[in-house]
Coordinates of C-alpha atoms and ligand atoms in Angstrom, one line a residue:
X1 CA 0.0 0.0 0.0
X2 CA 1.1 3.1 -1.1
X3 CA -1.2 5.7 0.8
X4 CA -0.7 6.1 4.2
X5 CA -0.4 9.8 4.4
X6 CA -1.6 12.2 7.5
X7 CA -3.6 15.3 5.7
X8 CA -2.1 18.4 6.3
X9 CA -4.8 20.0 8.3
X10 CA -5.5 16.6 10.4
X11 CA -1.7 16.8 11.4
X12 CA -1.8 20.7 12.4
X13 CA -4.6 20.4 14.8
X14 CA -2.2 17.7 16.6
X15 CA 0.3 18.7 19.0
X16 CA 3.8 18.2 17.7
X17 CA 5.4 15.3 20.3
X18 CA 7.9 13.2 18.1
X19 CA 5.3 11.1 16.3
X20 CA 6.1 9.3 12.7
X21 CA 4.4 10.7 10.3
X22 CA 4.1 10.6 6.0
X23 CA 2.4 14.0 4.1
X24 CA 2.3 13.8 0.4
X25 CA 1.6 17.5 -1.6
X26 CA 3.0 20.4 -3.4
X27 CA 6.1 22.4 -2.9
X28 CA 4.3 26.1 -2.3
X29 CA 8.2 27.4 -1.3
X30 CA 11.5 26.5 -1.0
X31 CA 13.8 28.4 1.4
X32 CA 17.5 28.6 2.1
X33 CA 18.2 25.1 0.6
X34 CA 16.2 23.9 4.1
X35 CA 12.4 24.9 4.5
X36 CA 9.9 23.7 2.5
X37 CA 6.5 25.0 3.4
X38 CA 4.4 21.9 1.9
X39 CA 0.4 21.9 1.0
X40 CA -1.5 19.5 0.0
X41 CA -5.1 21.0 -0.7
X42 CA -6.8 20.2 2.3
X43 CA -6.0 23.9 4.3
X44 CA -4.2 27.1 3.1
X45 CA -2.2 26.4 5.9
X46 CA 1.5 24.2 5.0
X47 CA 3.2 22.2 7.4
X48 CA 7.1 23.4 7.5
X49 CA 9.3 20.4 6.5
X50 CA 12.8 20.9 7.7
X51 CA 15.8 18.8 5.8
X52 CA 18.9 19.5 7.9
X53 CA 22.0 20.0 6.3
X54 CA 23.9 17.8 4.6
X55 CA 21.2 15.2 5.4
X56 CA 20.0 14.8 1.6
X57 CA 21.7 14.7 -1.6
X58 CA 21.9 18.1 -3.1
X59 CA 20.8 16.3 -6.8
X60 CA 17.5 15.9 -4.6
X61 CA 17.5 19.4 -3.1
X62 CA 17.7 20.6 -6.6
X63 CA 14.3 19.0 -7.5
X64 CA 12.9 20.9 -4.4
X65 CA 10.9 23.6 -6.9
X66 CA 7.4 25.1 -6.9
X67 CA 4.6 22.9 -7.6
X68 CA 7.0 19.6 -7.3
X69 CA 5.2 16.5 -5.5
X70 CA 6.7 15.3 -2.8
X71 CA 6.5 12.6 0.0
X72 CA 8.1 13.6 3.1
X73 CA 8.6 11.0 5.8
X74 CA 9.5 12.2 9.4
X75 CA 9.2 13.7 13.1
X76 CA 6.9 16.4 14.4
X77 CA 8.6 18.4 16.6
X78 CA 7.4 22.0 18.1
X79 CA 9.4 24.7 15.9
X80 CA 11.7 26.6 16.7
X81 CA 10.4 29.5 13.8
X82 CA 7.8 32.0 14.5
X83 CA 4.8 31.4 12.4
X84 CA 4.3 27.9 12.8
X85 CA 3.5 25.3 16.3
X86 CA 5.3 22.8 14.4
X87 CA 7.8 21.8 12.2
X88 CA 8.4 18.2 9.9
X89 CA 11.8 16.9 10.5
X90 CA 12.6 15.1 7.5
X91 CA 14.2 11.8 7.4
X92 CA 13.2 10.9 4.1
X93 CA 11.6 13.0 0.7
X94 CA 10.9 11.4 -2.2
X95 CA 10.3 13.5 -5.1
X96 CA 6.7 11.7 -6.9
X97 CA 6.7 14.4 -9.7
X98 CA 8.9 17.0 -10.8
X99 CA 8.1 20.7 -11.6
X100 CA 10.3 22.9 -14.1
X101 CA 10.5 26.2 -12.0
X102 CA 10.7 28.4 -15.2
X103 CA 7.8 27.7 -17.2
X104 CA 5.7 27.0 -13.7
X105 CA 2.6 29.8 -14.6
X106 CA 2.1 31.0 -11.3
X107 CA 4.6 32.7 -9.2
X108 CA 3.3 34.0 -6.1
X109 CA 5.7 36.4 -5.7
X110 CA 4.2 38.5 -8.3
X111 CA 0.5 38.0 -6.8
X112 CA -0.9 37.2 -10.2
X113 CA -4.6 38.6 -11.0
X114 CA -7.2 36.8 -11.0
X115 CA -8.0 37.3 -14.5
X116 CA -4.5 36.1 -15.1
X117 CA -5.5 32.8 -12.7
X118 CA -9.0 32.6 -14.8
X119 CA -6.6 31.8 -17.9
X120 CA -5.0 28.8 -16.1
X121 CA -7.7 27.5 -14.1
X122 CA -6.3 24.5 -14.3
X123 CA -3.6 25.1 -11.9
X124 CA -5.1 27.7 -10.0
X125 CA -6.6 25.9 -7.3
X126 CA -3.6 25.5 -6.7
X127 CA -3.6 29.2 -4.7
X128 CA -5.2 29.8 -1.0
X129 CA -7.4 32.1 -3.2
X130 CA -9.2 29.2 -4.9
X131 CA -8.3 26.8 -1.9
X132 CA -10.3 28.4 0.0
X133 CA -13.2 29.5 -2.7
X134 CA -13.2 26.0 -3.7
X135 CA -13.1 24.4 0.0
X136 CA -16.0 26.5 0.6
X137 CA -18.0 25.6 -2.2
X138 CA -17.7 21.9 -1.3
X139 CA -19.3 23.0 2.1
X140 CA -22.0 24.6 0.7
X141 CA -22.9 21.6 -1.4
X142 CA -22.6 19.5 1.3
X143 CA -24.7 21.9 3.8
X144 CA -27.5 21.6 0.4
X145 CA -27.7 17.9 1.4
X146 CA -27.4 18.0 4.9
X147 CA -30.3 20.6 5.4
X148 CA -32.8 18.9 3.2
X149 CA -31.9 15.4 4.1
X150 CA -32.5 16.4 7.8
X151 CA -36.3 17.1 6.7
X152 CA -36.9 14.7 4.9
X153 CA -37.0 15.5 1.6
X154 CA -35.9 13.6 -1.5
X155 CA -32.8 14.1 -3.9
X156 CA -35.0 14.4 -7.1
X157 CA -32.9 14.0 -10.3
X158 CA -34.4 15.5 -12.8
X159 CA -33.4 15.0 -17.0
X160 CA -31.0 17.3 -18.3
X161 CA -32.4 16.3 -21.6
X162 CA -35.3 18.5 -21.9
X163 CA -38.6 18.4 -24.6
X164 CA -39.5 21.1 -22.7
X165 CA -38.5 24.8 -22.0
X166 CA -40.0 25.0 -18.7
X167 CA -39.8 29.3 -18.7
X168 CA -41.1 29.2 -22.3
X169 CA -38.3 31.5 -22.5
X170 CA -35.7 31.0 -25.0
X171 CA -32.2 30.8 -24.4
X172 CA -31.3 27.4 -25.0
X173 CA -29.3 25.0 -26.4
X174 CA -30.7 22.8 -28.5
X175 CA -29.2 19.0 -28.1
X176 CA -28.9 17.4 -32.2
X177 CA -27.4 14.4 -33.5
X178 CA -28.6 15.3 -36.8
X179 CA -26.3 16.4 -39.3
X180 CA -25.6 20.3 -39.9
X181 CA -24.7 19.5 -43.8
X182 CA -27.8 17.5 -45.4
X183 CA -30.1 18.3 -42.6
X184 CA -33.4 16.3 -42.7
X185 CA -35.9 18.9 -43.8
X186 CA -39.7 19.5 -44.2
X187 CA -41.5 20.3 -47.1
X188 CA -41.4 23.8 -45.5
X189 CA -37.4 23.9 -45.3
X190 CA -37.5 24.0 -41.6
X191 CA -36.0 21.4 -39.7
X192 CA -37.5 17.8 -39.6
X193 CA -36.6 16.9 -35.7
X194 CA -38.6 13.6 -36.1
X195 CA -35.3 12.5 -37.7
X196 CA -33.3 12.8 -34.9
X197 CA -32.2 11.0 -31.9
X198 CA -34.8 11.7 -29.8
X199 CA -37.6 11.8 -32.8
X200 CA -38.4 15.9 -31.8
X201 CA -36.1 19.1 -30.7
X202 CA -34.7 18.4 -27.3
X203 CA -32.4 20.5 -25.7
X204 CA -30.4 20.8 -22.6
X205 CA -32.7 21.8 -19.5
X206 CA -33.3 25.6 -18.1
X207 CA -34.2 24.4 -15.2
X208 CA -35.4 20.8 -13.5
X209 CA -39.0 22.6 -11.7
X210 CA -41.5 20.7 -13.7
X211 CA -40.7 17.5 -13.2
X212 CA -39.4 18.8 -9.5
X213 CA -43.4 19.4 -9.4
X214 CA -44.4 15.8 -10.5
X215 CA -42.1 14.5 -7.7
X216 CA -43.5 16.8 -5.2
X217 CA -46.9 15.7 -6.0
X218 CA -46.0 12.1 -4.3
X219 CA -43.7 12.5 -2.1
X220 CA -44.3 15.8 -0.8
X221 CA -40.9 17.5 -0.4
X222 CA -38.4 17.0 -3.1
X223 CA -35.2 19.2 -4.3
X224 CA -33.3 19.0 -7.4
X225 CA -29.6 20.1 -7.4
X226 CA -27.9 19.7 -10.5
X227 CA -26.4 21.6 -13.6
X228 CA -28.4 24.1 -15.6
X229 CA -28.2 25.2 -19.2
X230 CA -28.4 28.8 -20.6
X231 CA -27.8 30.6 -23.6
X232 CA -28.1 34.0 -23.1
X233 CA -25.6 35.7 -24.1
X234 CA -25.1 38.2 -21.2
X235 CA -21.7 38.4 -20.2
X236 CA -22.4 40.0 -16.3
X237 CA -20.3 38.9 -13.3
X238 CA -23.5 36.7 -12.5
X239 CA -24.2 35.2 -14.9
X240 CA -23.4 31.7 -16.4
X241 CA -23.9 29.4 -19.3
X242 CA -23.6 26.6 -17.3
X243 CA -24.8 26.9 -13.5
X244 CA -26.1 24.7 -10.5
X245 CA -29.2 25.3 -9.4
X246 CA -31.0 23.6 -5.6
X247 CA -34.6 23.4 -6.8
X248 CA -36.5 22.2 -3.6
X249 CA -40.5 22.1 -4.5
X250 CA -43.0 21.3 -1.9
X251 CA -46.7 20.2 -2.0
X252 CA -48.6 21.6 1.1
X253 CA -47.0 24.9 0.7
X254 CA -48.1 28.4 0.2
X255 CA -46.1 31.4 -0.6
X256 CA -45.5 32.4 3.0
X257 CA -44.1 28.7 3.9
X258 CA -42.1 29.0 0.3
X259 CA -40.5 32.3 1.6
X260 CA -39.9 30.8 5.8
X261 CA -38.1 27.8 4.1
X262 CA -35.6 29.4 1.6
X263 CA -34.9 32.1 4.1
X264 CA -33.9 29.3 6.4
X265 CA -32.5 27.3 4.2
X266 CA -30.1 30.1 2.9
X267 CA -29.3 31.0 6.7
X268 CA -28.3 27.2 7.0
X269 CA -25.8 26.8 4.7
X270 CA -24.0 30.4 5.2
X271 CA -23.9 29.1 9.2
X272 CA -22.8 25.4 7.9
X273 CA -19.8 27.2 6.2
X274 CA -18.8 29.6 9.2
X275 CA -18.9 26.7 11.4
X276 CA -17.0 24.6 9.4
X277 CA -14.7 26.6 7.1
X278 CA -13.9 29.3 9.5
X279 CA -10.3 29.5 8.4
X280 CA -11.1 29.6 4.7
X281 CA -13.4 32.6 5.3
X282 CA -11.4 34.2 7.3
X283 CA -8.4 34.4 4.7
X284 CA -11.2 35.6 1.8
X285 CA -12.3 38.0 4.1
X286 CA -9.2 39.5 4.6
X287 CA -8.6 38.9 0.5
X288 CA -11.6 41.2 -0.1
X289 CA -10.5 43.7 2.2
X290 CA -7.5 44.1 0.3
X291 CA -9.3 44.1 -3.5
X292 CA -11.5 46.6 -2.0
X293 CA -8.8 49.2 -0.9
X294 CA -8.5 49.7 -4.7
X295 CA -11.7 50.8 -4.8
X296 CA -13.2 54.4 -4.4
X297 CA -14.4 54.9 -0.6
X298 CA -18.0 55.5 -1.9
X299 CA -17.8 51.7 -3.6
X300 CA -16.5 49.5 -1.2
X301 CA -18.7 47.3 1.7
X302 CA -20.2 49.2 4.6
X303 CA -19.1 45.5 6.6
X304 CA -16.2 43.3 6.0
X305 CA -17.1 39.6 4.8
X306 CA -17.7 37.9 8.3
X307 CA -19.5 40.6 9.5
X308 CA -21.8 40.8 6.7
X309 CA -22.6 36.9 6.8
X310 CA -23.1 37.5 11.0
X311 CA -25.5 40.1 9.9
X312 CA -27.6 38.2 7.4
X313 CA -27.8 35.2 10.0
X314 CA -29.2 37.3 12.8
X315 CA -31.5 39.6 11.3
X316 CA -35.0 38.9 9.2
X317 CA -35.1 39.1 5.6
X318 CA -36.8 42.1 5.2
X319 CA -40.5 41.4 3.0
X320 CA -42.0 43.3 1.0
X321 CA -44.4 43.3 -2.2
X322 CA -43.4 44.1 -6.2
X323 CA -46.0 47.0 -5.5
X324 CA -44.1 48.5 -2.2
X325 CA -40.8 48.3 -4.1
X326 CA -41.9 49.9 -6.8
X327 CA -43.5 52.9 -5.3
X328 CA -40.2 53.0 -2.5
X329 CA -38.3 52.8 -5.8
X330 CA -40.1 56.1 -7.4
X331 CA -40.0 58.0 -4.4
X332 CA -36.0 57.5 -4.3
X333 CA -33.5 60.1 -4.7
X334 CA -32.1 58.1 -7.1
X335 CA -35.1 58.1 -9.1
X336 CA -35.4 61.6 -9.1
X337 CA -31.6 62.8 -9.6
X338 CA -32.3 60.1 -12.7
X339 CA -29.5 58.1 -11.9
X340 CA -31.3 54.3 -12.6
X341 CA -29.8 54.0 -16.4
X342 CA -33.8 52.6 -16.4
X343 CA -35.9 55.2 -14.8
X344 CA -38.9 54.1 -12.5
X345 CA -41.8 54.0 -15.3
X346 CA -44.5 52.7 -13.2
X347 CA -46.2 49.5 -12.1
X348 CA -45.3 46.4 -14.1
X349 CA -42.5 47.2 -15.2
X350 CA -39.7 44.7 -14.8
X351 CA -37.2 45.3 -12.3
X352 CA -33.4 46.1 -13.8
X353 CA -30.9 45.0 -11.6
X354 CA -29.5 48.4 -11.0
X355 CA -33.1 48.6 -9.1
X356 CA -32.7 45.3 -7.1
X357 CA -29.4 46.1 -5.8
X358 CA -30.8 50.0 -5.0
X359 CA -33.4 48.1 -2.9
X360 CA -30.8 45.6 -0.8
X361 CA -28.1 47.7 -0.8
X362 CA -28.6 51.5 -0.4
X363 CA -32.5 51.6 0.8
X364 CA -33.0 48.2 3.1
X365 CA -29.2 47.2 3.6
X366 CA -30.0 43.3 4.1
X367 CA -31.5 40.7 2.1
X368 CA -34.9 41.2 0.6
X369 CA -38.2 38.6 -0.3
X370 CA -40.0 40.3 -3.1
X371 CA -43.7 39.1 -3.9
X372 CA -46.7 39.2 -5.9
X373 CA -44.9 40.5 -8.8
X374 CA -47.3 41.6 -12.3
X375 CA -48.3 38.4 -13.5
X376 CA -47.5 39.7 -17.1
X377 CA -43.2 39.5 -16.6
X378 CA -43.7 36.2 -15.2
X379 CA -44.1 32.7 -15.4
X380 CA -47.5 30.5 -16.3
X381 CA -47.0 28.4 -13.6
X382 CA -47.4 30.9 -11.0
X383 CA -50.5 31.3 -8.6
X384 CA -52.8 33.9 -10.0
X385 CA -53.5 36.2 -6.6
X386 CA -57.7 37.3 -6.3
X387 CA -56.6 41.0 -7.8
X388 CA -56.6 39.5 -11.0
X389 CA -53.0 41.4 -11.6
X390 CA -51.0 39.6 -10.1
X391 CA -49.4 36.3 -9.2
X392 CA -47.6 34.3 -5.9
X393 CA -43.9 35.0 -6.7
X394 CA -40.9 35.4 -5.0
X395 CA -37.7 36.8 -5.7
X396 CA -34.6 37.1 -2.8
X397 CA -32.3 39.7 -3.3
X398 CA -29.3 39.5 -1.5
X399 CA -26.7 42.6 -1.4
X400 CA -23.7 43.1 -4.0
X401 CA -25.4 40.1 -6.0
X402 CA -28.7 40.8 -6.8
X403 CA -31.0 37.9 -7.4
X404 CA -30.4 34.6 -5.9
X405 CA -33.3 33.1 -5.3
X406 CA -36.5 33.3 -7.6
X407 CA -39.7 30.8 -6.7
X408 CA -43.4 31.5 -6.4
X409 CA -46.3 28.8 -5.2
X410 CA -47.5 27.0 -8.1
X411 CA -51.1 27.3 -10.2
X412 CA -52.6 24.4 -8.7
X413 CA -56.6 24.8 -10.2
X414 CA -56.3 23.1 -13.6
X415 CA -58.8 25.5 -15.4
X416 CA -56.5 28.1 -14.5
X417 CA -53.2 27.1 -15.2
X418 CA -54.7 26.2 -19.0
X419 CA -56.5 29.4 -19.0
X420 CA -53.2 31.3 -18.3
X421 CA -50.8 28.4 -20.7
X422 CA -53.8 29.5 -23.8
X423 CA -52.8 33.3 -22.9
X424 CA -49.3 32.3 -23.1
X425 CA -49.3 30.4 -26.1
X426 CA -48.1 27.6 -24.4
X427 CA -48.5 24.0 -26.5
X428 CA -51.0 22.0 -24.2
X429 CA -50.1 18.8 -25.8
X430 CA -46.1 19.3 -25.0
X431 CA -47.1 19.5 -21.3
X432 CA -50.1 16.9 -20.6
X433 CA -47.9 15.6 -17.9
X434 CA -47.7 18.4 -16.2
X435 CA -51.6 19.1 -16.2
X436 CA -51.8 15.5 -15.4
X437 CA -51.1 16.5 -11.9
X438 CA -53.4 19.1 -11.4
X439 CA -56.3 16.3 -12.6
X440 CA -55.5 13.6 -10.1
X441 CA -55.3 15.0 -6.2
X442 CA -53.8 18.4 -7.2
X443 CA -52.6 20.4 -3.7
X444 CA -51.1 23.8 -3.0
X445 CA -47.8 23.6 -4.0
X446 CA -44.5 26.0 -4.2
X447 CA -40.9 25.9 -4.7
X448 CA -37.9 27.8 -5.6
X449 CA -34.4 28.1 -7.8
X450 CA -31.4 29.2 -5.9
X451 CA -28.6 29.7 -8.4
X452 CA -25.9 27.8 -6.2
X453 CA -22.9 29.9 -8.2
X454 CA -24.3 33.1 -6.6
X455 CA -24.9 31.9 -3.5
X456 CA -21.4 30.6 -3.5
X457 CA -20.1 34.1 -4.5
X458 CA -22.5 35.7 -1.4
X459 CA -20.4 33.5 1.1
X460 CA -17.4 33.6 -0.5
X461 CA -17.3 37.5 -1.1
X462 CA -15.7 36.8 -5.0
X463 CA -17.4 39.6 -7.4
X464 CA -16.7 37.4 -10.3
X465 CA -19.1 34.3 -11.1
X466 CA -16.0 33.1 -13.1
X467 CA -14.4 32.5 -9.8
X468 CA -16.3 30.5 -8.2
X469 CA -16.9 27.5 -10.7
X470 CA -13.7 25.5 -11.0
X471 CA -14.0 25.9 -15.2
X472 CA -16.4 28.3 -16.4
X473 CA -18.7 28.3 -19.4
X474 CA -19.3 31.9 -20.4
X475 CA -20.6 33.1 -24.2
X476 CA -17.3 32.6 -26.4
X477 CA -15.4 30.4 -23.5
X478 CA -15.5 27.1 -23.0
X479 CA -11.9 26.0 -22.1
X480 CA -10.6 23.0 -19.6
Ligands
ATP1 P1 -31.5 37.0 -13.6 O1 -32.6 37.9 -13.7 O2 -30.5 37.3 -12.6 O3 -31.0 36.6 -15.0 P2 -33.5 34.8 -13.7 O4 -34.7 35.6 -13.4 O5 -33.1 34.5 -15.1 O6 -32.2 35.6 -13.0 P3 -34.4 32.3 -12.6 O7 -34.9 31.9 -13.9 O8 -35.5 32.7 -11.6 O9 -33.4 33.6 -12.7 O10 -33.4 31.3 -12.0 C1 -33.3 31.0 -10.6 C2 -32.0 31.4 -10.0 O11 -30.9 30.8 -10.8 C3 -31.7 32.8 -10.0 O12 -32.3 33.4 -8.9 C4 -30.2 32.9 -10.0 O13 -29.7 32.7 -8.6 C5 -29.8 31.7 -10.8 N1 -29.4 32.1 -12.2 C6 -30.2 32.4 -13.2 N2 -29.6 32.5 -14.3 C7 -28.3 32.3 -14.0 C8 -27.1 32.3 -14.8 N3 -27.1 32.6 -16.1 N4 -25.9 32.0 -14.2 C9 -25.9 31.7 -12.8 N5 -27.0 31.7 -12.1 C10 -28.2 32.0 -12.6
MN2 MN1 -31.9 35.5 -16.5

């Protein structure tokens, strides 16, 4: 057997009293022909290994370079440096793979950006940066599964081979074996899909809710969590072409449970990751601190990272209705100096992001739940409300990202959801499944899409969606 290595972290949290030990990782720095500082993923924090002099061939010391593999077999003693409770006395390295210092990309020296790092994202979690992002994101995943297991609901997984376009809202990308020369055509020229694989258009899935809802409908509380395709082509820091998305959807639910569960759920998993991953956010707290002191005074956070996650744990979501915002939104002095790029035209109008983040950021200064949007700007699957104008949704917006959650309860009365699919052009036939539930023991029933990217960028305090996906698939970028 060739593994029997301590982890890094495991062997830090010991105290350092002469055992035996074997760590395997990468050479982060090599110092006066004597210290290596050693990491091997699992903290940001290296364990010192100490060769004493003369003690290894210098042929070996030579291959002692950044990024190098090594196996270091030896004593844990308390050190004698500052900066470290223990040091690795070695007795013997072996080198498992060599690293040519020169054309190594990433010198830490030089701090490299992380536009720079986004270019070689194959090495770059190879940094604390993206240690610690990616640590953190593995947290949060788990945490996912942890909070919905704990009640009971299922891990649904739902097709990411769609016939559907759930939103009925464009942006997607359409999934063809068919060839693009000699394509199988119609007598009308357009494309004759009952040629290919699947014997109609498929494409891959905007999002797993309808057949979330078919699961909810029997065992009462599902969630989805899974990859999700889209092909708009807007290249924001939050947006994605390829993103995860939880989907939990729950029969026996109205709009006000809908809200009390995401807002504990996202509460959950920030608290899950301070528990747990307290070093990791403490080092991108202090990484944001830094990028910020670039920035203009009037730009930067009022509250440092940990601070602002404390803040969102301990205080409610603040609730309010598309109507409230709207008329808070008018009445700003942003409004009025005209400095939304989209001025405030009136009721049903859809909200700009420049007016979400006025909302969170400048005029409530914490998370918001907005509801009962204009049924017009959204979805036919929403719950008509008795006004007649508007329908059961609910969008979170959470400071310096905007939206992060959108959900609403779900048009449970079959005459009118079909009412509102006919107004919406929506093919009846393409969704009899759907309906199917709504004609054998329909029940209220809501859910929600948390886009698991920005939630990861919330926590993690990266501005860039880029930088929080280990290989990111943005409109003309699809490397790794
Ligand atoms: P936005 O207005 O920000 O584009 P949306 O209204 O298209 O969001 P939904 O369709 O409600 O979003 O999707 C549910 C959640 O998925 C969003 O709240 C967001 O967190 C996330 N999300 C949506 N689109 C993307 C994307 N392109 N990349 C990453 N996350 C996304
Ligand atoms: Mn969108």
């Amino acid at each position: 057997m060739f593994n029997k290595r301590i982890k890094i972290k495991e062997l830090l949290a010991q105290e350092p009293t002469g055992q035996e030990v074997t760590v395997m990782g990468w050479v982060r720095t090599f110092r006066n022909n004597q210290f290596v500082a050693l990491n091997d993923g699992s903290t940001n924090n290296n364990i010192q290994v100490v060769i004493a002099l003369g003690s290894q061939e210098e042929e070996l010391l030579k291959r002692i370079t950044t990024s190098a593999s090594l196996k270091v077999t030896g004593t844990v003693v308390p050190s004698l440096g500052k900066g470290q409770k223990m040091d690795l006395n070695a007795a013997t390295i072996e080198i498992l793979g060599d690293s040519d210092a020169e054309i190594y990309p990433i010198q830490l020296k030089n701090r490299p950006s992380l536009e720079f790092l986004r270019e070689i994202a194959h090495l770059r979690f190879r940094t604390n940066t993206f240690g610690s992002v990616f640590r953190v994101r593995h947290a949060l995943a788990f945490a996912v599964h942890k909070f919905f297991n704990d009640k009971g609901f299922v891990y649904m997984h739902t097709p990411i081979i769609t016939g559907s376009d759930a939103e009925g809202a464009g942006e997607l990308f359409k999934v063809t074996s068919l060839p693009f020369d000699e394509t199988p055509r119609k007598d009308d020229g357009s494309v004759d899909f009952s040629k290919d694989f699947f014997g109609k258009a498929t494409n891959l899935t905007v999002s797993g809710q309808l057949e979330g809802e078919l699961g909810a409908t029997a065992f009462g509380d599902i969630y989805t969590f899974g990859p999700t395709f889209r092909a708009e082509n807007s290249n924001t820091t939050r947006h994605l072409a390829e993103f995860w998305m939880i989907e939990p959807e729950m029969a026996f639910y109205d709009l006000e449970d809908n809200m009390n569960l995401a807002e504990e759920f996202i509460k959950y998993i920030i608290k899950y990751a301070m528990d747990n991953n307290k070093e990791d956010l403490e080092f991108l707290a202090q990484r944001l601190g830094e990028e910020e002191k670039q920035l203009p005074q009037d730009k930067r956070s009022e509250m440092g990272l940990l601070e602002k996650l404390e803040f969102v744990l301990n205080n409610n979501f603040e609730r309010i209705t598309y109507t409230e915002a709207i008329d808070i939104l008018r009445e700003s002095n942003y409004n009025k100096k005209k400095k939304f790029q989209y001025p405030i035209s009136g009721w049903g109008m859809d909200l700009q992001s420049e007016h979400e983040r006025y909302l969170v950021e400048k005029h409530f200064k914490k998370p918001v739940i907005l509801s009962n949007y204009p049924k017009e700007i959204k979805a036919f699957y929403m719950r008509q409300n008795d006004d007649g104008k508007t329908v059961a949704a609910m969008d979170i917006l959470a400071p310096g990202i905007g939206e992060i959650v959108g959900g609403s309860q779900r048009e449970e009365r079959f005459d009118n959801l079909l009412d509102r699919m006919k107004e919406m052009h929506i093919p009846e036939e393409e969704l009899w499944w759907y309906l199917d539930t709504r004609r054998f023991g329909t029940v209220p029933h809501a859910g929600f899409g948390l886009g698991f990217e920005r939630m990861v960028q919330f926590v993690t305090g990266m501005t860039n969606i880029r930088d929080v996906i280990a290989f990111p698939r943005t409109p003309g970028s699809a490397e790794f």
